[in-house]
CSV table of C-alpha atoms and ligand atoms in Angstrom, one decimal:
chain,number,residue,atom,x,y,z
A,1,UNK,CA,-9.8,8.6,20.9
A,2,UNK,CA,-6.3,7.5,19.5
A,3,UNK,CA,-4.1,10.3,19.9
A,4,UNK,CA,-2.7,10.3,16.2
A,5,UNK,CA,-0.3,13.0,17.0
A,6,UNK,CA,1.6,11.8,20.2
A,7,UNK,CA,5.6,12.3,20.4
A,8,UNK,CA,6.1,8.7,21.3
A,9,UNK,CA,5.3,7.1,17.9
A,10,UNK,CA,8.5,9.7,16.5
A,11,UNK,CA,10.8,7.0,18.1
A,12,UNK,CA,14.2,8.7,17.5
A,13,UNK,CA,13.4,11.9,18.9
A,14,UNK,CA,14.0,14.2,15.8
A,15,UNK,CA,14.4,16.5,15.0
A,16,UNK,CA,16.4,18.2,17.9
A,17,UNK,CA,14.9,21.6,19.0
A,18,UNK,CA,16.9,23.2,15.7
A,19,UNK,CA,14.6,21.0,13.5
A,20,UNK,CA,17.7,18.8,12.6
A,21,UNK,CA,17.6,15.3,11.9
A,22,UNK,CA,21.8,14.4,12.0
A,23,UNK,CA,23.2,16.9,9.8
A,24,UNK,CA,20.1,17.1,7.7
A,25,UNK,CA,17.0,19.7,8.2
A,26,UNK,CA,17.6,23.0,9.9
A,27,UNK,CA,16.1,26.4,8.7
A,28,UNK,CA,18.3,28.4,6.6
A,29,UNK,CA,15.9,31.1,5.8
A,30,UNK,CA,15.8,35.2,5.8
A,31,UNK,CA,15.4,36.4,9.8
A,32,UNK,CA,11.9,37.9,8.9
A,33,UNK,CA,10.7,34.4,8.0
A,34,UNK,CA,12.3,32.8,10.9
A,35,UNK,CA,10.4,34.7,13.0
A,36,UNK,CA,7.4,33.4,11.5
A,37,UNK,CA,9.0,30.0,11.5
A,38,UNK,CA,9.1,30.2,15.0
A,39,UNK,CA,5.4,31.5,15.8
A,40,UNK,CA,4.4,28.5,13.5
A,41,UNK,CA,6.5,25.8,15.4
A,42,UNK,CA,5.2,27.2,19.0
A,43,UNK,CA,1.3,26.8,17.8
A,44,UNK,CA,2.1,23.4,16.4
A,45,UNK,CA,3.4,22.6,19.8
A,46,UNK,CA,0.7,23.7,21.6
A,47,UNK,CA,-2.0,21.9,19.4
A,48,UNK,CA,-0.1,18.3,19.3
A,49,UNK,CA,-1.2,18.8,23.0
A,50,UNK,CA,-4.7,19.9,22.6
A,51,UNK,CA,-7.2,17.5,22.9
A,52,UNK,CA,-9.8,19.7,21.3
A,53,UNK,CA,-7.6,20.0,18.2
A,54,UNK,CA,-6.8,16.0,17.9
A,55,UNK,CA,-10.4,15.4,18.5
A,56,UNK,CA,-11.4,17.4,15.4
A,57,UNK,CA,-8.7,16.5,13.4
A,58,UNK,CA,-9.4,12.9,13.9
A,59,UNK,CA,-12.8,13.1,13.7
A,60,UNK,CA,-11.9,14.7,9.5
A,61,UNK,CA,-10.2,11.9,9.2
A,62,UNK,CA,-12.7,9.6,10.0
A,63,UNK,CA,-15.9,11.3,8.6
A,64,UNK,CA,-14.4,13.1,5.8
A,65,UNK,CA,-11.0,11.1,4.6
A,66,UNK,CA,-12.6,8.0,4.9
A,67,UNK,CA,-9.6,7.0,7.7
A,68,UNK,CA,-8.7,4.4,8.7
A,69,UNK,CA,-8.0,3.2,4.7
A,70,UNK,CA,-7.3,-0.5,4.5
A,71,UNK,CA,-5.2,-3.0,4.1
A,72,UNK,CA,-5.8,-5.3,1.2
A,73,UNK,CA,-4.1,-8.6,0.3
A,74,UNK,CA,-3.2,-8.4,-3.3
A,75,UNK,CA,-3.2,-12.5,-3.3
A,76,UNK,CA,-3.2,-12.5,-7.2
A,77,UNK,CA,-0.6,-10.1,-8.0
A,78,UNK,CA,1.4,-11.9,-5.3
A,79,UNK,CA,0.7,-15.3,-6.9
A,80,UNK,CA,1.3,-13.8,-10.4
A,81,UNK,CA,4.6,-12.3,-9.5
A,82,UNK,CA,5.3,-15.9,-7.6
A,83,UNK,CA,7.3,-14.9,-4.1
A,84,UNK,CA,6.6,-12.9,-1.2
A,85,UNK,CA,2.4,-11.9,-0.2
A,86,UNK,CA,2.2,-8.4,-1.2
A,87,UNK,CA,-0.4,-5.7,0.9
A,88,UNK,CA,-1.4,-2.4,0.5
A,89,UNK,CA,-2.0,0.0,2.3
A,90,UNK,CA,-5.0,1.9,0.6
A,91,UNK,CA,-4.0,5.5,0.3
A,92,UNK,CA,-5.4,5.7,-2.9
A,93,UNK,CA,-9.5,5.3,-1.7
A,94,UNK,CA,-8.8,8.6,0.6
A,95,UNK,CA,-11.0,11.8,-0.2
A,96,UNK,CA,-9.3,13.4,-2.9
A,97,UNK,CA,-7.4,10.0,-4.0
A,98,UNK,CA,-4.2,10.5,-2.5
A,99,UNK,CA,-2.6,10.3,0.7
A,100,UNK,CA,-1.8,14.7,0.4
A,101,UNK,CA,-5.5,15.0,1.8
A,102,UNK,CA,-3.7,13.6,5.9
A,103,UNK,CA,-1.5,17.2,6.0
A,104,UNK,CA,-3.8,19.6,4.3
A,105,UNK,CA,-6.4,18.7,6.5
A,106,UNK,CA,-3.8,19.5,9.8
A,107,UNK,CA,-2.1,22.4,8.2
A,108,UNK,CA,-5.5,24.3,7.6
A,109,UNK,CA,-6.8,23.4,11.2
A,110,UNK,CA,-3.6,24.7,12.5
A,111,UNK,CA,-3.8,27.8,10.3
A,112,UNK,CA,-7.1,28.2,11.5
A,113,UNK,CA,-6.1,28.1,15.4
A,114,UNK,CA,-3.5,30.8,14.9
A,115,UNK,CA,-6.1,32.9,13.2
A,116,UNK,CA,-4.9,33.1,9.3
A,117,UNK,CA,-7.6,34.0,6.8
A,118,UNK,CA,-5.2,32.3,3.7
A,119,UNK,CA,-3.2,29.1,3.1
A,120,UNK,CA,-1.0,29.4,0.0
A,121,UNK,CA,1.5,26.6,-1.5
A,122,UNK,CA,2.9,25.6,-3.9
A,123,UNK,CA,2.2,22.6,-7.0
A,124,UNK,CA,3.5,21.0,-9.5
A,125,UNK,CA,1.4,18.7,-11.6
A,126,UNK,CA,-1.6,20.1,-9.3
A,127,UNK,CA,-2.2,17.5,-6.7
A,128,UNK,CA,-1.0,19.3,-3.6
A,129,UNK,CA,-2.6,22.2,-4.9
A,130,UNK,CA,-6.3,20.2,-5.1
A,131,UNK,CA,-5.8,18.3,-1.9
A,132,UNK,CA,-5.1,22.2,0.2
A,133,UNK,CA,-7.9,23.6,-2.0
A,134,UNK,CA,-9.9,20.8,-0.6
A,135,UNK,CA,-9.2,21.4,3.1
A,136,UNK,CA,-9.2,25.2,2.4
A,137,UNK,CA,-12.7,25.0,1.4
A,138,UNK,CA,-13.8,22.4,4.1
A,139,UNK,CA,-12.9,25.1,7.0
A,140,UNK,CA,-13.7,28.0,5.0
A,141,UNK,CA,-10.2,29.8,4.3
A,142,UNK,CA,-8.9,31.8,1.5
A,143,UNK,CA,-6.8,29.6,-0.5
A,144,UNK,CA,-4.1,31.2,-3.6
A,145,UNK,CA,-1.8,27.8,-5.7
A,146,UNK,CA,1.2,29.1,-7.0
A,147,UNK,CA,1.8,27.0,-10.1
A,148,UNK,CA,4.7,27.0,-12.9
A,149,UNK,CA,2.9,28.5,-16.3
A,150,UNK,CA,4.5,24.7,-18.0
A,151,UNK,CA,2.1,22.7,-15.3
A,152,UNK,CA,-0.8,25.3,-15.4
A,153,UNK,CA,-1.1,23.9,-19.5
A,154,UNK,CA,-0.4,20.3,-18.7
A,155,UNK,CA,-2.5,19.7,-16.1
A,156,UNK,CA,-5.9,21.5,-16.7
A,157,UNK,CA,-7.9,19.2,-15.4
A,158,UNK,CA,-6.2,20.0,-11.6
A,159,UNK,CA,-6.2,23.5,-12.5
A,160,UNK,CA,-10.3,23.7,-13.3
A,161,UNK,CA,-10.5,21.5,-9.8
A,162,UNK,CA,-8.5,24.3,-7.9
A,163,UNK,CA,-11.2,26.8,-9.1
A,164,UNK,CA,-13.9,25.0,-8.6
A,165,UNK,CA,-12.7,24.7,-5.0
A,166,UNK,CA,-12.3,28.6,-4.5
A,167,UNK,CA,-8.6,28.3,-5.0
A,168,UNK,CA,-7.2,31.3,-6.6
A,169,UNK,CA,-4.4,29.6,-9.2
A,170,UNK,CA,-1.2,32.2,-9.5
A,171,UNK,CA,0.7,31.5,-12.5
A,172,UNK,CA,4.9,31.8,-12.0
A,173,UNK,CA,6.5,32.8,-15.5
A,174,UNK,CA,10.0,33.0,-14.4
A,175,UNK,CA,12.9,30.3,-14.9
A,176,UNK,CA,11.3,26.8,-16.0
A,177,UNK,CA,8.0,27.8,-15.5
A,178,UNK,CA,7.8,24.5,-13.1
A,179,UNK,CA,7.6,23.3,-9.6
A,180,UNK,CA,10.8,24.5,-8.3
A,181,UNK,CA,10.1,28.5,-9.0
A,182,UNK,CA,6.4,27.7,-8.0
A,183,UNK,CA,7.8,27.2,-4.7
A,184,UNK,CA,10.3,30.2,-4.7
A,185,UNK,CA,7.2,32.5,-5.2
A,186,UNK,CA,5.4,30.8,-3.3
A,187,UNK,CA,8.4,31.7,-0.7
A,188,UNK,CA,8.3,35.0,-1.7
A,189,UNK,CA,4.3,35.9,-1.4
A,190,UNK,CA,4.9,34.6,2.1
A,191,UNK,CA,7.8,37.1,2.7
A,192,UNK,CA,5.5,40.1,1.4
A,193,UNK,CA,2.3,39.1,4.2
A,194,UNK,CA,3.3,36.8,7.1
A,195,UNK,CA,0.4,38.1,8.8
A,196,UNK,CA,-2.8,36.9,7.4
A,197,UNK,CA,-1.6,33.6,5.4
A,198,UNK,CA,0.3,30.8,6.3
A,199,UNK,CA,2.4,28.8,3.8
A,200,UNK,CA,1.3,25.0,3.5
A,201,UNK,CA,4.3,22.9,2.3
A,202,UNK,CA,3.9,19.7,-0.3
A,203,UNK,CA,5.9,17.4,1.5
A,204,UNK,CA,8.5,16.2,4.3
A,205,UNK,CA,10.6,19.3,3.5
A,206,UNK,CA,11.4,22.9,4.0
A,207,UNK,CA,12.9,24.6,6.7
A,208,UNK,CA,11.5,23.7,10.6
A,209,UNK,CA,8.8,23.1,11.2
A,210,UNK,CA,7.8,21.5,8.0
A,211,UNK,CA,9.3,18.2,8.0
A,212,UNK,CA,8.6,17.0,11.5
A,213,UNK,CA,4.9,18.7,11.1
A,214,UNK,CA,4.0,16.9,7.8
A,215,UNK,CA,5.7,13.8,8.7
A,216,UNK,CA,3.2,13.4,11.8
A,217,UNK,CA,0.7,14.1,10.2
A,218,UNK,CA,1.1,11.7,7.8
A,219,UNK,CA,2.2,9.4,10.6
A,220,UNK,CA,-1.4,7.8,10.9
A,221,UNK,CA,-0.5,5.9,7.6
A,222,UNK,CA,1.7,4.0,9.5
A,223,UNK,CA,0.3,3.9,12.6
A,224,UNK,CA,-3.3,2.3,11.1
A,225,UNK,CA,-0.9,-0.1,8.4
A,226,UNK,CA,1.1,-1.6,11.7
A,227,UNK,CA,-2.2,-2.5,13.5
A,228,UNK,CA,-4.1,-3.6,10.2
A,229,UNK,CA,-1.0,-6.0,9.0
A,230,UNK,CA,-0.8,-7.4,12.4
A,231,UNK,CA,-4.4,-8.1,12.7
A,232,UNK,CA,-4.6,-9.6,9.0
A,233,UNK,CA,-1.3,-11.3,9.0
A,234,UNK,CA,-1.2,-12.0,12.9
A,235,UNK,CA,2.8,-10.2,12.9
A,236,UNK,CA,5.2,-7.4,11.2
A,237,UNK,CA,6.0,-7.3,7.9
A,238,UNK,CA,9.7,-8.7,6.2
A,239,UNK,CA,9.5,-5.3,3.9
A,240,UNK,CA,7.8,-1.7,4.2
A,241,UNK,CA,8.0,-0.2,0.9
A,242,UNK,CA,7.1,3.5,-0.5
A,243,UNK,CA,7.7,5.6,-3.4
A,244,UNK,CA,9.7,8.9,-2.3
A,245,UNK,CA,9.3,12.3,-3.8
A,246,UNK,CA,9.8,14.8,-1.5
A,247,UNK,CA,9.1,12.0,0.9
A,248,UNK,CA,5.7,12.8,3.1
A,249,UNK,CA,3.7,9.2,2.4
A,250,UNK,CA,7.0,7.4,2.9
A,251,UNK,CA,7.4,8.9,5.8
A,252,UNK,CA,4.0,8.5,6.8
A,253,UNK,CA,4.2,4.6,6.8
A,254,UNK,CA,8.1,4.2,8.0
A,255,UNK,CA,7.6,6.6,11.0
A,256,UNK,CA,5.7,3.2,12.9
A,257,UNK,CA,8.7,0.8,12.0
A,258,UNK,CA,11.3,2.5,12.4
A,259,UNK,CA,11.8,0.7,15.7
A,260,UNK,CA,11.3,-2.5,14.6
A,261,UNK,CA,14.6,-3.7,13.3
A,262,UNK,CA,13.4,-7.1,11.4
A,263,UNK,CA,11.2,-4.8,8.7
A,264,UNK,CA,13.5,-3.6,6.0
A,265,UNK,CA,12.2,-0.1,4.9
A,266,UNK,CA,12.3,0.5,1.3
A,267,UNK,CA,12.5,3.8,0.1
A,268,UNK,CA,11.8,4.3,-3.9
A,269,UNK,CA,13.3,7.3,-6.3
A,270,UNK,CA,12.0,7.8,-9.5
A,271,UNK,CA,15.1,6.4,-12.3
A,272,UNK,CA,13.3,8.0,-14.7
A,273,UNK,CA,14.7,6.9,-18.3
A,274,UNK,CA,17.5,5.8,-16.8
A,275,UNK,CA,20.1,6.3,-13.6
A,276,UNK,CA,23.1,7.2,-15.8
A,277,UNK,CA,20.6,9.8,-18.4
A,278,UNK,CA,20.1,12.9,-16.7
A,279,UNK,CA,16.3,12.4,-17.1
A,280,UNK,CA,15.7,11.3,-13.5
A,281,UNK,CA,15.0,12.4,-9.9
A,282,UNK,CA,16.9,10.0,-8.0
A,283,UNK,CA,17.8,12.5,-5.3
A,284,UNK,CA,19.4,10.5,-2.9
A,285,UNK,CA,20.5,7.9,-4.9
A,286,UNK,CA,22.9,10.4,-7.1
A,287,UNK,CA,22.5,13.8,-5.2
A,288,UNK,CA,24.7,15.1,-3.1
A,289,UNK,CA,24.5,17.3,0.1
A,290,UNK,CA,23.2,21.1,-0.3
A,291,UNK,CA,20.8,23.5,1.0
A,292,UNK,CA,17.5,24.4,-1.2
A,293,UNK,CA,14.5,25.8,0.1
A,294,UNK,CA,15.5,26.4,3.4
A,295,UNK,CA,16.4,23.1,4.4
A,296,UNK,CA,20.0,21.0,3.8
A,297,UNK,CA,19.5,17.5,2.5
A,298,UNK,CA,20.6,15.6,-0.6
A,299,UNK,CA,19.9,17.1,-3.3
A,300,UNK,CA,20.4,17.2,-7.4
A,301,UNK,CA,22.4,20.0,-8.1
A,302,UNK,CA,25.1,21.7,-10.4
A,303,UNK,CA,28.8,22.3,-9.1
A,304,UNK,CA,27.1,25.9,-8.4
A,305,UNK,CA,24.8,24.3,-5.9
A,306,UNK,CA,22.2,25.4,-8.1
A,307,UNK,CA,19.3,22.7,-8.4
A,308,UNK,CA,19.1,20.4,-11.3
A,309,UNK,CA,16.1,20.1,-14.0
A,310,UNK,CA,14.7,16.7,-12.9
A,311,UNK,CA,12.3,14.2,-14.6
A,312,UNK,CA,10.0,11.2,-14.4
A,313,UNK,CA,6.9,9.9,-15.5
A,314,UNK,CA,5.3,10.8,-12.2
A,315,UNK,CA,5.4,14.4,-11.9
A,316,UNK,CA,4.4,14.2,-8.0
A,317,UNK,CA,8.2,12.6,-7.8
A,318,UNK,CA,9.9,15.3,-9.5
A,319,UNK,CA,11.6,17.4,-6.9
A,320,UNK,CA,15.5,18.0,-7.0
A,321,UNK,CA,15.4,17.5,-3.0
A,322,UNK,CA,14.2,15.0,-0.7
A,323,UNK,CA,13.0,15.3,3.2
A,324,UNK,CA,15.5,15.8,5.6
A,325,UNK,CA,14.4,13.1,7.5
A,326,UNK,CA,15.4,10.4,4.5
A,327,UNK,CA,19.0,11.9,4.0
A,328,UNK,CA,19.6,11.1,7.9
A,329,UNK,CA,17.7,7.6,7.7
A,330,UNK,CA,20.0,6.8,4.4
A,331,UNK,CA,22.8,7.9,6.4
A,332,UNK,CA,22.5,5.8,9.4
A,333,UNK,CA,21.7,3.0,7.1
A,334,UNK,CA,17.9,2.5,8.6
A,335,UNK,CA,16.1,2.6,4.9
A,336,UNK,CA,17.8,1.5,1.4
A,337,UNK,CA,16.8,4.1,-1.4
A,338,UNK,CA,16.9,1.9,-4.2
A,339,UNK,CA,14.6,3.4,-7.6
A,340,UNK,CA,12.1,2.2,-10.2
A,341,UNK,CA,12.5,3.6,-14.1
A,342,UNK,CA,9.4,5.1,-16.0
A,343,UNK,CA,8.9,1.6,-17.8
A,344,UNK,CA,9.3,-0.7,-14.4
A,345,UNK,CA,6.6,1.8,-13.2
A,346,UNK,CA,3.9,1.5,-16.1
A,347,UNK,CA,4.9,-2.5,-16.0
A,348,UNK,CA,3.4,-2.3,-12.5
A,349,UNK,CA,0.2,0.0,-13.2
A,350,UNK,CA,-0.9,-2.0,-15.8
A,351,UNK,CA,0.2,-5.5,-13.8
A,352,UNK,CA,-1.7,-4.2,-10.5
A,353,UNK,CA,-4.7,-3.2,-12.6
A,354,UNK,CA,-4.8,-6.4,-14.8
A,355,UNK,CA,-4.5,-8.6,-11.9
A,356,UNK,CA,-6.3,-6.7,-8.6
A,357,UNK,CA,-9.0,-3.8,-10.6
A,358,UNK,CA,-6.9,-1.3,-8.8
A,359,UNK,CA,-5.5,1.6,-11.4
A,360,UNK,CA,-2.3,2.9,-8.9
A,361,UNK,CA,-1.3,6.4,-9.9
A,362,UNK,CA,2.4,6.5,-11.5
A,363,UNK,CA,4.3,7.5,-8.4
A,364,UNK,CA,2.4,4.6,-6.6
A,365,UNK,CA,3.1,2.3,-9.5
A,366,UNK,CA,7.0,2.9,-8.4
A,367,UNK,CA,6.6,1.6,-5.4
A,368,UNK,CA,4.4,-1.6,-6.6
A,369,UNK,CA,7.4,-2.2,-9.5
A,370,UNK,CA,10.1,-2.7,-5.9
A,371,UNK,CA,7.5,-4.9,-4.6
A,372,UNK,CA,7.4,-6.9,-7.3
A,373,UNK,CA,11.3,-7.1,-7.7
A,374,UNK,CA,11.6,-7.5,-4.3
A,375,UNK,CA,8.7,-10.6,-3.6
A,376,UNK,CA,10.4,-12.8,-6.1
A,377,UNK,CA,13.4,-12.7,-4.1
A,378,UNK,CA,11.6,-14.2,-1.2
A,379,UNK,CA,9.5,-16.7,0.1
A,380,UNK,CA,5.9,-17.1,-0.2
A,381,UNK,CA,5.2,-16.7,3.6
A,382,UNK,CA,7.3,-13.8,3.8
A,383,UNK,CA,5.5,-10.1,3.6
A,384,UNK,CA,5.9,-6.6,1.8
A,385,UNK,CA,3.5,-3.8,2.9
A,386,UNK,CA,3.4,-1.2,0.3
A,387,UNK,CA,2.2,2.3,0.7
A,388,UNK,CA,-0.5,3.1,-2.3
A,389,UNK,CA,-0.2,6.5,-1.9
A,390,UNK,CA,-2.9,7.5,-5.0
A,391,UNK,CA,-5.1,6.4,-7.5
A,392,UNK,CA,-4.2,6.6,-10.9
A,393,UNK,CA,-7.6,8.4,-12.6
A,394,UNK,CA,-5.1,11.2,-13.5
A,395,UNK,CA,-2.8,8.9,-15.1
A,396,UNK,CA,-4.9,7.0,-17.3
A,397,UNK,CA,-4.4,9.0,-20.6
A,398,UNK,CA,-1.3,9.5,-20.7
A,399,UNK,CA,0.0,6.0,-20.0
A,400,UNK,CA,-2.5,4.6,-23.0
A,401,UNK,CA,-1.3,7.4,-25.3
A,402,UNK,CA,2.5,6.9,-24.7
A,403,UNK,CA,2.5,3.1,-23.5
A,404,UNK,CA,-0.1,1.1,-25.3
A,405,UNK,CA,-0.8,-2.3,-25.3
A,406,UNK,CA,0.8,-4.2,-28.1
A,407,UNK,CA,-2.0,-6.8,-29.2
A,408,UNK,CA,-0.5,-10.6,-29.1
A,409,UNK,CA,-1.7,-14.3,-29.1
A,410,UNK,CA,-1.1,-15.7,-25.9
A,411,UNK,CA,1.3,-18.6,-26.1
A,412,UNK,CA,-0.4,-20.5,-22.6
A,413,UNK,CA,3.0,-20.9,-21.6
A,414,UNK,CA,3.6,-20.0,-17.9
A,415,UNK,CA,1.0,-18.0,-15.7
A,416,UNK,CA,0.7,-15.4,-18.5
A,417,UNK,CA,1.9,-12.6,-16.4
A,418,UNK,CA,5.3,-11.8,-17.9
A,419,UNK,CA,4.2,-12.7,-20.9
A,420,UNK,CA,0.9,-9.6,-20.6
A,421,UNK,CA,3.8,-7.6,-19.0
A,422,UNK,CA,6.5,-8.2,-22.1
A,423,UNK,CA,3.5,-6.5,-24.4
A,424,UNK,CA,3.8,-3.1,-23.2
A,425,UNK,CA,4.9,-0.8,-25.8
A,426,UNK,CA,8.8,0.4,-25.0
A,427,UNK,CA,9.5,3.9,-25.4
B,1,PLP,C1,2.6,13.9,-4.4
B,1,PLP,C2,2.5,12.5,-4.5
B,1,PLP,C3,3.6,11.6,-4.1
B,1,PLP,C4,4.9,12.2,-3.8
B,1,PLP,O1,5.0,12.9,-2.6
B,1,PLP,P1,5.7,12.4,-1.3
B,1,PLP,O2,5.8,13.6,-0.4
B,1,PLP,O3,7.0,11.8,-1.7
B,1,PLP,O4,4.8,11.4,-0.7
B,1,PLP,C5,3.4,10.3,-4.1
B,1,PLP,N1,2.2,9.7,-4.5
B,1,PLP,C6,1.1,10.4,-4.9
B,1,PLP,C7,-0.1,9.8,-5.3
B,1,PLP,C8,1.2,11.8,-4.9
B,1,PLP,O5,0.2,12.6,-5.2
């Protein structure tokens, strides 16, 4: 059995024993719930180490997820896009459709070991929300989603799935009725019965123990994508690339390079309508350093400190914070944050579906958009691994409602890509 979970594969050794990567991480939390903090970061400790525990959860991976997911050769798209051979990493054919499905599954297991009868989390547009509903019914535990009242009427689809599951969907009418106070009573039902529920986090962040716990469990991504590439392509890639929300799939797939100095991680922010609009969540490309949700990292906040409204197309993006674990890697220089806008991201959905039958979902699509800008700045025998974190079922609506296809006689000049491309309706 491949030990998934091993230390060794966290090659820098963070966070330290305060759950801080540099500067970045920490727990700044009420003492009550760093108590519970502490209970939860012991039993993770102790079932990293137990080889019942990896045994089951690799087995769900396997038999369940669908694990390992491949790694296909998009030799078209490449060919279209003329430059470097661009491959996926196939997070999108995953149980559930995403790549969430890796740390539900290991934060209900370890809920389970330390004898909870509830999970509860937060969600935005619903995806977290299905994924932990999925893994809460698979072992058989209670499951409550607290969800902003906003996303509970734009997503309805998620929110008939979470029921379906068992999942008891709370709706949170205060402030913007949106992801952020989702998690803040989320937070706060937590507070009121540490006992007999334990609070799954979305992503990478959150105080200790969340974003060393998610990140390894998300670290068989990269761990099955380093062995796949070498065995297709016979070495490493020139470029790892992955959209960043909160930051868990990106971590997933970087945690196995970071090591490996001649692959250029790429780490990609939602621009939104545009960098200089303030309809973005470009966290680390324009945030600064705070503290929100128990964590410090960059952030998007007011002078106040108090997080900004963000926006993209993908609402699995939209998070005014990002992982701890990407504010230290930007720091030292180890992985460029660059982003993709809403239009660079639907120019890459339709391209990848058009040219490979594979519909990304939008977040995904942001990190296929880099990949394309990036492969026609190198050479055809040079490599870009992207994470495809989800499929985009979800998505399909919405981008033919607000980003048709303008009908158009093709000239027959050049390969017909940019020209397909050029006939997307702008916003
Ligand atoms: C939630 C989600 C993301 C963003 O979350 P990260 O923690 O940044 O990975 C990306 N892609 C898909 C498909 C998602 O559902």
């Amino acid at each position: 059995m491949q030990n998934i979970l091993t230390k060794e594969i966290n090659t820098t050794n963070l966070p330290d024993s305060n759950g801080r990567f540099g500067e970045f991480g920490g727990s700044y939390i009420p003492p009550q719930l760093q108590t519970v903090m502490d209970e939860v970061t012991k039993e993770y400790e102790n079932i990293v180490q137990d080889p019942v525990f990896l045994e089951e959860l690799s087995s769900l991976q396997r038999h369940y997820v669908g694990r390992p997911s491949p790694v296909y050769h998009a030799k078209r798209l490449s060919e279209a896009v003329g430059g470097a051979q661009i491959y996926l990493k196939r997070e999108d054919l995953n149980h559930t459709g995403a790549h969430k499905i890796n740390h539900c599954i290991g934060e209900v297991l370890l809920a389970k070991k330390m004898g909870k009868k509830k999970v509860i989390a937060e969600t935005g547009a619903g995806q977290h929300g299905v994924a932990l509903a999925t893994a809460a019914a698979l072992l058989g535990l209670e499951c409550d989603i607290y969800m902003g009242e906003v996303d509970i009427k734009k997503e309805a689809p998620n929110v008939s799935r979470m029921k379906i599951l068992g999942a008891q969907v709370i709706e949170v009418t205060r402030g913007t009725k949106t992801l952020k106070d989702a998690v803040d009573a989320a937070f706060e039902a937590y507070l009121e019965d540490p006992d007999t529920q334990i609070y799954c986090i979305g992503s990478v962040v959150g105080p200790h123990p969340f974003p060393m716990m998610v990140r390894d469990f998300q670290s068989v991504v990269g761990i099955e994508a380093k062995a796949q590439i070498q065995e297709l392509a016979g070495r490493l890639p020139e470029a790892v690339v992955a959209c960043v929300g909160g930051g868990s799939n990106a971590m997933g797939i970087f945690s196995a390079f970071l090591e490996d100095s001649e692959v250029t991680l790429y780490g990609v922010e939602p621009a939104g309508k545009g960098l200089d609009t303030p309809d973005h969540a470009a966290t680390i490309t324009k945030g600064s350093v705070g503290i929100l949700h128990g964590f410090k990292s960059f952030l998007l906040q007011d002078e106040s400190g108090e997080a900004l409204p963000v926006y993209s197309i993908a609402s699995g993006l939209d998070y005014p914070g990002v992982g701890p674990q990407h504010s230290y890697l930007k720091t030292i220089g180890r992985v460029n944050y660059d982003s993709a806008t809403d239009h660079e991201a639907v120019e890459a959905f339709y391209g990848l579906s058009r040219m490979e039958g594979i519909i990304p979902a939008l977040e995904s699509s942001h990190a296929v958009a880099h990949a394309i800008k990036l492969a026609k700045t190198m050479k055809k025998d040079e490599i870009i691994l992207v994470n495809l974190s989800g499929r985009g079922d979800k998505d399909i609506d919405y981008v033919l409602e607000h980003y048709p296809l303008v009908e158009y006689e093709p000239t027959g000049k050049g390969n017909g890509f940019e020209e397909f491309l050029s006939h997307i309706k702008k916003q």
